[in-house]
PDB file of C-alpha atoms and ligand atoms in Angstrom:
ATOM      1  CA  MET A 182      -0.568  -0.342 -25.143  1.00  0.00           C
ATOM      2  CA  LYS A 183      -0.918   0.219 -21.293  1.00  0.00           C
ATOM      3  CA  ASN A 184      -4.161   3.243 -21.283  1.00  0.00           C
ATOM      4  CA  LEU A 185      -2.650   5.710 -18.200  1.00  0.00           C
ATOM      5  CA  GLY A 186      -5.659   7.556 -16.159  1.00  0.00           C
ATOM      6  CA  ILE A 187      -4.229  10.803 -14.705  1.00  0.00           C
ATOM      7  CA  LEU A 188      -6.078  12.852 -12.116  1.00  0.00           C
ATOM      8  CA  LEU A 189      -5.387  16.017 -10.715  1.00  0.00           C
ATOM      9  CA  SER A 190      -6.683  19.343  -9.064  1.00  0.00           C
ATOM     10  CA  GLY A 191      -4.325  22.035  -9.764  1.00  0.00           C
ATOM     11  CA  ARG A 192      -1.295  23.199 -11.596  1.00  0.00           C
ATOM     12  CA  GLY A 193      -0.766  19.889 -13.060  1.00  0.00           C
ATOM     13  CA  SER A 194       3.246  19.878 -13.633  1.00  0.00           C
ATOM     14  CA  ASN A 195       3.533  15.862 -12.819  1.00  0.00           C
ATOM     15  CA  PHE A 196       1.201  15.344 -15.023  1.00  0.00           C
ATOM     16  CA  GLU A 197       2.887  17.316 -18.288  1.00  0.00           C
ATOM     17  CA  ALA A 198       6.236  16.056 -16.725  1.00  0.00           C
ATOM     18  CA  ILE A 199       4.495  12.245 -16.827  1.00  0.00           C
ATOM     19  CA  ALA A 200       2.457  13.594 -21.114  1.00  0.00           C
ATOM     20  CA  ASN A 201       5.941  14.816 -21.667  1.00  0.00           C
ATOM     21  CA  HIS A 202       7.794  11.023 -20.978  1.00  0.00           C
ATOM     22  CA  VAL A 203       5.009   9.603 -22.733  1.00  0.00           C
ATOM     23  CA  ALA A 204       5.831  11.944 -25.958  1.00  0.00           C
ATOM     24  CA  ALA A 205       8.679  11.102 -26.021  1.00  0.00           C
ATOM     25  CA  GLY A 206       9.239   7.447 -25.795  1.00  0.00           C
ATOM     26  CA  LYS A 207      10.386   6.818 -22.070  1.00  0.00           C
ATOM     27  CA  ILE A 208       7.690   5.374 -20.647  1.00  0.00           C
ATOM     28  CA  PRO A 209       7.058   2.505 -23.248  1.00  0.00           C
ATOM     29  CA  GLY A 210       3.982   0.938 -23.950  1.00  0.00           C
ATOM     30  CA  ALA A 211       2.129   3.840 -22.186  1.00  0.00           C
ATOM     31  CA  ARG A 212      -0.588   6.465 -23.322  1.00  0.00           C
ATOM     32  CA  ILE A 213      -2.674   9.156 -21.267  1.00  0.00           C
ATOM     33  CA  ALA A 214      -6.114   8.018 -22.416  1.00  0.00           C
ATOM     34  CA  VAL A 215      -7.758  10.582 -20.313  1.00  0.00           C
ATOM     35  CA  VAL A 216      -7.196  13.006 -17.691  1.00  0.00           C
ATOM     36  CA  ILE A 217      -9.609  13.965 -15.248  1.00  0.00           C
ATOM     37  CA  SER A 218      -9.581  17.139 -12.769  1.00  0.00           C
ATOM     38  CA  ASN A 219     -12.539  17.460  -9.429  1.00  0.00           C
ATOM     39  CA  LYS A 220     -11.655  21.259 -10.269  1.00  0.00           C
ATOM     40  CA  PRO A 221     -12.691  22.527 -13.821  1.00  0.00           C
ATOM     41  CA  ASP A 222     -10.649  25.285 -13.280  1.00  0.00           C
ATOM     42  CA  ALA A 223      -7.502  23.482 -13.154  1.00  0.00           C
ATOM     43  CA  GLY A 224      -4.272  24.367 -14.585  1.00  0.00           C
ATOM     44  CA  GLY A 225      -3.753  20.779 -15.326  1.00  0.00           C
ATOM     45  CA  LEU A 226      -6.961  20.942 -18.033  1.00  0.00           C
ATOM     46  CA  THR A 227      -5.858  23.844 -19.341  1.00  0.00           C
ATOM     47  CA  THR A 228      -2.699  21.954 -20.688  1.00  0.00           C
ATOM     48  CA  ALA A 229      -3.869  18.485 -21.164  1.00  0.00           C
ATOM     49  CA  LYS A 230      -6.319  19.782 -23.614  1.00  0.00           C
ATOM     50  CA  LYS A 231      -3.822  21.396 -25.228  1.00  0.00           C
ATOM     51  CA  LEU A 232      -1.595  18.315 -25.706  1.00  0.00           C
ATOM     52  CA  GLY A 233      -4.736  17.244 -27.773  1.00  0.00           C
ATOM     53  CA  LEU A 234      -5.722  14.849 -25.201  1.00  0.00           C
ATOM     54  CA  THR A 235      -9.340  13.429 -24.277  1.00  0.00           C
ATOM     55  CA  VAL A 236      -9.964  15.764 -20.833  1.00  0.00           C
ATOM     56  CA  LEU A 237     -12.767  15.672 -18.601  1.00  0.00           C
ATOM     57  CA  ALA A 238     -14.256  17.635 -15.150  1.00  0.00           C
ATOM     58  CA  ILE A 239     -16.064  15.109 -12.937  1.00  0.00           C
ATOM     59  CA  PRO A 240     -16.770  18.959  -9.989  1.00  0.00           C
ATOM     60  CA  SER A 241     -16.827  17.252  -6.434  1.00  0.00           C
ATOM     61  CA  LYS A 242     -18.315  19.953  -4.938  1.00  0.00           C
ATOM     62  CA  GLY A 243     -21.612  19.240  -3.265  1.00  0.00           C
ATOM     63  CA  LEU A 244     -21.257  15.341  -4.102  1.00  0.00           C
ATOM     64  CA  ALA A 245     -20.389  12.631  -1.160  1.00  0.00           C
ATOM     65  CA  ARG A 246     -17.295  11.276  -1.610  1.00  0.00           C
ATOM     66  CA  GLU A 247     -18.460   7.680  -2.787  1.00  0.00           C
ATOM     67  CA  GLU A 248     -20.873   9.829  -5.233  1.00  0.00           C
ATOM     68  CA  HIS A 249     -18.452  11.691  -6.855  1.00  0.00           C
ATOM     69  CA  ASP A 250     -16.351   8.926  -6.780  1.00  0.00           C
ATOM     70  CA  ARG A 251     -18.674   6.455  -8.817  1.00  0.00           C
ATOM     71  CA  ALA A 252     -18.629   9.426 -11.704  1.00  0.00           C
ATOM     72  CA  VAL A 253     -14.994   9.265 -11.746  1.00  0.00           C
ATOM     73  CA  VAL A 254     -14.441   5.213 -11.739  1.00  0.00           C
ATOM     74  CA  ALA A 255     -16.967   4.763 -14.164  1.00  0.00           C
ATOM     75  CA  ALA A 256     -15.028   7.518 -16.421  1.00  0.00           C
ATOM     76  CA  LEU A 257     -11.604   6.081 -16.035  1.00  0.00           C
ATOM     77  CA  LYS A 258     -13.709   2.212 -16.958  1.00  0.00           C
ATOM     78  CA  GLU A 259     -15.141   3.860 -19.986  1.00  0.00           C
ATOM     79  CA  HIS A 260     -11.544   5.183 -21.214  1.00  0.00           C
ATOM     80  CA  LYS A 261     -10.048   1.741 -20.223  1.00  0.00           C
ATOM     81  CA  VAL A 262      -7.366   2.711 -18.180  1.00  0.00           C
ATOM     82  CA  ASP A 263      -5.347   0.679 -17.047  1.00  0.00           C
ATOM     83  CA  LEU A 264      -2.988   2.518 -14.402  1.00  0.00           C
ATOM     84  CA  VAL A 265      -4.189   5.412 -12.848  1.00  0.00           C
ATOM     85  CA  CYS A 266      -2.182   8.318 -11.852  1.00  0.00           C
ATOM     86  CA  LEU A 267      -3.166  10.487  -8.866  1.00  0.00           C
ATOM     87  CA  ALA A 268      -0.832  13.928  -9.590  1.00  0.00           C
ATOM     88  CA  GLY A 269      -1.433  16.593  -6.890  1.00  0.00           C
ATOM     89  CA  TYR A 270      -5.296  15.428  -6.971  1.00  0.00           C
ATOM     90  CA  MET A 271      -6.447  16.715  -3.697  1.00  0.00           C
ATOM     91  CA  ARG A 272      -9.189  14.266  -2.875  1.00  0.00           C
ATOM     92  CA  LEU A 273      -8.901  10.599  -0.391  1.00  0.00           C
ATOM     93  CA  LEU A 274      -9.951   8.343  -2.516  1.00  0.00           C
ATOM     94  CA  SER A 275     -12.903   6.132  -0.738  1.00  0.00           C
ATOM     95  CA  PRO A 276     -12.283   2.277   0.265  1.00  0.00           C
ATOM     96  CA  TRP A 277     -14.219   1.248  -2.706  1.00  0.00           C
ATOM     97  CA  PHE A 278     -12.751   3.353  -5.124  1.00  0.00           C
ATOM     98  CA  VAL A 279      -9.134   1.626  -4.261  1.00  0.00           C
ATOM     99  CA  GLN A 280     -11.148  -1.382  -4.670  1.00  0.00           C
ATOM    100  CA  GLN A 281     -12.042  -1.567  -7.912  1.00  0.00           C
ATOM    101  CA  PHE A 282      -7.772  -0.562  -8.906  1.00  0.00           C
ATOM    102  CA  PRO A 283      -6.317  -3.223  -6.726  1.00  0.00           C
ATOM    103  CA  ARG A 284      -2.005  -2.217  -7.076  1.00  0.00           C
ATOM    104  CA  ARG A 285      -3.329  -0.045 -10.058  1.00  0.00           C
ATOM    105  CA  ILE A 286      -3.485   3.442  -8.292  1.00  0.00           C
ATOM    106  CA  LEU A 287      -0.134   5.391  -7.582  1.00  0.00           C
ATOM    107  CA  ASN A 288       0.107   8.787  -6.049  1.00  0.00           C
ATOM    108  CA  ILE A 289       3.136  10.711  -5.630  1.00  0.00           C
ATOM    109  CA  HIS A 290       3.764  13.194  -2.104  1.00  0.00           C
ATOM    110  CA  PRO A 291       6.919  15.494  -1.700  1.00  0.00           C
ATOM    111  CA  SER A 292       7.951  14.009   1.805  1.00  0.00           C
ATOM    112  CA  LEU A 293      10.266  11.083   2.182  1.00  0.00           C
ATOM    113  CA  LEU A 294       7.051   8.849   3.680  1.00  0.00           C
ATOM    114  CA  PRO A 295       6.839   7.984   6.047  1.00  0.00           C
ATOM    115  CA  ALA A 296       7.263  11.408   7.238  1.00  0.00           C
ATOM    116  CA  PHE A 297       5.251  13.917   6.450  1.00  0.00           C
ATOM    117  CA  PRO A 298       2.226  12.664   5.142  1.00  0.00           C
ATOM    118  CA  GLY A 299      -0.990  15.232   4.597  1.00  0.00           C
ATOM    119  CA  LEU A 300      -0.838  19.082   3.270  1.00  0.00           C
ATOM    120  CA  GLU A 301       2.046  21.233   3.118  1.00  0.00           C
ATOM    121  CA  ALA A 302       4.479  18.489   3.380  1.00  0.00           C
ATOM    122  CA  GLN A 303       7.431  20.375   2.455  1.00  0.00           C
ATOM    123  CA  GLU A 304       6.510  23.387   4.520  1.00  0.00           C
ATOM    124  CA  GLN A 305       6.399  20.590   7.340  1.00  0.00           C
ATOM    125  CA  ALA A 306       9.896  18.636   6.777  1.00  0.00           C
ATOM    126  CA  PHE A 307      11.519  22.702   6.601  1.00  0.00           C
ATOM    127  CA  ALA A 308      10.415  23.737   9.930  1.00  0.00           C
ATOM    128  CA  TYR A 309      10.773  19.916  11.110  1.00  0.00           C
ATOM    129  CA  GLY A 310      14.433  21.050  10.371  1.00  0.00           C
ATOM    130  CA  VAL A 311      15.108  17.823   8.479  1.00  0.00           C
ATOM    131  CA  LYS A 312      18.227  17.855   6.473  1.00  0.00           C
ATOM    132  CA  VAL A 313      17.211  15.751   3.916  1.00  0.00           C
ATOM    133  CA  SER A 314      13.544  15.552   2.127  1.00  0.00           C
ATOM    134  CA  GLY A 315      12.636  14.383  -1.192  1.00  0.00           C
ATOM    135  CA  CYS A 316       9.352  12.423  -3.040  1.00  0.00           C
ATOM    136  CA  THR A 317       8.005   9.527  -2.766  1.00  0.00           C
ATOM    137  CA  VAL A 318       5.747   7.155  -5.880  1.00  0.00           C
ATOM    138  CA  HIS A 319       3.391   5.187  -4.083  1.00  0.00           C
ATOM    139  CA  PHE A 320       0.458   2.603  -4.485  1.00  0.00           C
ATOM    140  CA  VAL A 321      -2.635   4.315  -3.040  1.00  0.00           C
ATOM    141  CA  ASP A 322      -3.944   1.584  -0.481  1.00  0.00           C
ATOM    142  CA  GLU A 323      -6.906   2.929   1.777  1.00  0.00           C
ATOM    143  CA  GLU A 324      -4.898   5.313   4.031  1.00  0.00           C
ATOM    144  CA  LEU A 325      -3.738   8.471   3.148  1.00  0.00           C
ATOM    145  CA  ASP A 326      -0.356   8.422   1.954  1.00  0.00           C
ATOM    146  CA  HIS A 327       0.497   4.939   2.721  1.00  0.00           C
ATOM    147  CA  GLY A 328       0.786   2.192   0.723  1.00  0.00           C
ATOM    148  CA  PRO A 329       4.297   0.626  -0.560  1.00  0.00           C
ATOM    149  CA  ILE A 330       6.341   2.749  -2.518  1.00  0.00           C
ATOM    150  CA  ILE A 331       7.379   2.114  -5.348  1.00  0.00           C
ATOM    151  CA  VAL A 332      10.513   5.194  -5.632  1.00  0.00           C
ATOM    152  CA  GLN A 333      11.761   7.607  -3.884  1.00  0.00           C
ATOM    153  CA  LYS A 334      14.119  10.173  -4.522  1.00  0.00           C
ATOM    154  CA  ALA A 335      16.225  12.357  -1.848  1.00  0.00           C
ATOM    155  CA  VAL A 336      16.822  16.198  -1.585  1.00  0.00           C
ATOM    156  CA  THR A 337      19.119  17.883   0.659  1.00  0.00           C
ATOM    157  CA  VAL A 338      18.291  20.988   2.313  1.00  0.00           C
ATOM    158  CA  LEU A 339      20.244  23.759   2.501  1.00  0.00           C
ATOM    159  CA  ASP A 340      21.400  26.074   4.801  1.00  0.00           C
ATOM    160  CA  SER A 341      20.103  29.038   2.048  1.00  0.00           C
ATOM    161  CA  ASP A 342      16.824  27.387   1.161  1.00  0.00           C
ATOM    162  CA  ASP A 343      13.391  28.685   2.371  1.00  0.00           C
ATOM    163  CA  GLU A 344      10.303  26.282   2.046  1.00  0.00           C
ATOM    164  CA  HIS A 345       9.842  27.541  -1.223  1.00  0.00           C
ATOM    165  CA  THR A 346      13.255  26.670  -2.966  1.00  0.00           C
ATOM    166  CA  LEU A 347      13.372  23.118  -1.252  1.00  0.00           C
ATOM    167  CA  ALA A 348       9.760  22.599  -2.366  1.00  0.00           C
ATOM    168  CA  ALA A 349      11.018  23.647  -5.988  1.00  0.00           C
ATOM    169  CA  ARG A 350      13.952  21.386  -5.501  1.00  0.00           C
ATOM    170  CA  ILE A 351      11.757  18.764  -4.627  1.00  0.00           C
ATOM    171  CA  LEU A 352       9.172  19.241  -7.510  1.00  0.00           C
ATOM    172  CA  GLU A 353      11.990  18.839 -10.079  1.00  0.00           C
ATOM    173  CA  GLN A 354      12.543  14.886  -8.476  1.00  0.00           C
ATOM    174  CA  GLU A 355       9.085  14.267  -8.398  1.00  0.00           C
ATOM    175  CA  HIS A 356       8.881  14.938 -12.524  1.00  0.00           C
ATOM    176  CA  ILE A 357      11.494  12.165 -12.963  1.00  0.00           C
ATOM    177  CA  ALA A 358      10.523   9.623  -9.940  1.00  0.00           C
ATOM    178  CA  TYR A 359       6.763   9.629 -11.003  1.00  0.00           C
ATOM    179  CA  SER A 360       7.630   8.404 -15.090  1.00  0.00           C
ATOM    180  CA  GLU A 361      10.206   5.962 -13.075  1.00  0.00           C
ATOM    181  CA  ALA A 362       7.415   4.501 -10.989  1.00  0.00           C
ATOM    182  CA  ILE A 363       5.407   4.300 -13.721  1.00  0.00           C
ATOM    183  CA  ARG A 364       7.787   2.685 -15.740  1.00  0.00           C
ATOM    184  CA  ILE A 365       8.432   0.590 -13.156  1.00  0.00           C
ATOM    185  CA  VAL A 366       5.048  -0.980 -12.430  1.00  0.00           C
ATOM    186  CA  LEU A 367       3.765  -0.950 -16.387  1.00  0.00           C
ATOM    187  CA  GLU A 368       6.981  -3.137 -16.839  1.00  0.00           C
ATOM    188  CA  GLY A 369       5.639  -5.701 -13.833  1.00  0.00           C
ATOM    189  CA  LYS A 370       9.116  -6.892 -13.213  1.00  0.00           C
ATOM    190  CA  TYR A 371       7.890  -6.969  -9.359  1.00  0.00           C
ATOM    191  CA  GLN A 372       6.817  -8.504  -5.913  1.00  0.00           C
ATOM    192  CA  VAL A 373       5.231  -6.857  -3.404  1.00  0.00           C
ATOM    193  CA  VAL A 374       5.538  -8.312  -0.507  1.00  0.00           C
ATOM    194  CA  GLY A 375       4.148  -7.008   2.795  1.00  0.00           C
ATOM    195  CA  ARG A 376       5.363  -3.669   2.153  1.00  0.00           C
ATOM    196  CA  LYS A 377       8.106  -4.230   0.087  1.00  0.00           C
ATOM    197  CA  LEU A 378       8.047  -3.246  -3.929  1.00  0.00           C
ATOM    198  CA  VAL A 379      11.446  -5.953  -4.853  1.00  0.00           C
ATOM    199  CA  ARG A 380      12.181  -6.150  -8.285  1.00  0.00           C
ATOM    200  CA  ALA A 381      13.548  -8.857  -9.668  1.00  0.00           C
ATOM    201  CA  VAL A 382      17.184  -9.430 -10.395  1.00  0.00           C
ATOM    202  CA  THR A 383      17.656  -9.543 -13.888  1.00  0.00           C
ATOM    203  CA  ALA A 384      20.671 -11.149 -15.412  1.00  0.00           C
ATOM    204  CA  LYS A 385      23.357  -8.597 -16.374  1.00  0.00           C
TER     205      LYS A 385
HETATM  206  C1  GRF B 187       2.922  17.921  -5.438  1.00  0.00           C
HETATM  207  O1  GRF B 187       3.821  18.842  -5.223  1.00  0.00           O
HETATM  208  C2  GRF B 187       2.623  16.787  -5.622  1.00  0.00           C
HETATM  209  O2  GRF B 187       3.565  15.758  -5.162  1.00  0.00           O
HETATM  210  C3  GRF B 187       1.169  16.552  -4.795  1.00  0.00           C
HETATM  211  O3  GRF B 187       0.323  17.522  -4.894  1.00  0.00           O
HETATM  212  C4  GRF B 187       1.715  18.594  -5.634  1.00  0.00           C
HETATM  213  C5  GRF B 187       0.663  18.635  -7.237  1.00  0.00           C
HETATM  214  O4  GRF B 187       1.647  19.546  -7.822  1.00  0.00           O
HETATM  215  N1  GRF B 187       0.953  15.366  -4.199  1.00  0.00           N
HETATM  216  P1  GRF B 187       1.605  19.440  -9.371  1.00  0.00           P
HETATM  217  O5  GRF B 187      -0.403  19.896  -9.924  1.00  0.00           O
HETATM  218  O6  GRF B 187       1.590  18.160  -9.783  1.00  0.00           O
HETATM  219  O7  GRF B 187       2.022  20.789  -9.677  1.00  0.00           O
END
């Protein structure tokens, strides 16, 4: 069994999709060991409690980045987490945190990176007038929204869209993409060559 550690700050719909997929056996060999939020009132924590998962609030308010990161990493290690999944975790990780889990931290971002990193990516893409956007699941490195890409899903921008309808369709794809990426990483049949994740060719 591989232990997932989920970090979130808000409503937690990506976490919920992962939890549903784990419960349905769609991420073989995975269990959610702990769900941690830096925001004690995050909706995702309430959902996680209802699901009977181990839940921790580690408030970041008033703490220096690395001090908070040390508390989070200690909790992840205590719960023997193999893979850290950032799911709407609104904190930049310190380089020290990243080094504690080399190639073992994933993030989801609501754009086709490297376009539109940072906050409100769907709004940025919509305002720019792109015809295609989507979402990206990537390994976390020391730069924001930057590490090697594991899965991307494209979403066509419709003439009838506003930023909310576009964000909603991107979110549907996020809920599929994250579990797909976790499966790929846990299965381990890939190499990262430079920035590229290259999957092993399986015989048909
Ligand atoms: C998602 O759009 C995700 O891509 C971004 O933050 C949002 C989190 O949503 N990183 P939720 O909390 O998973 O519902």
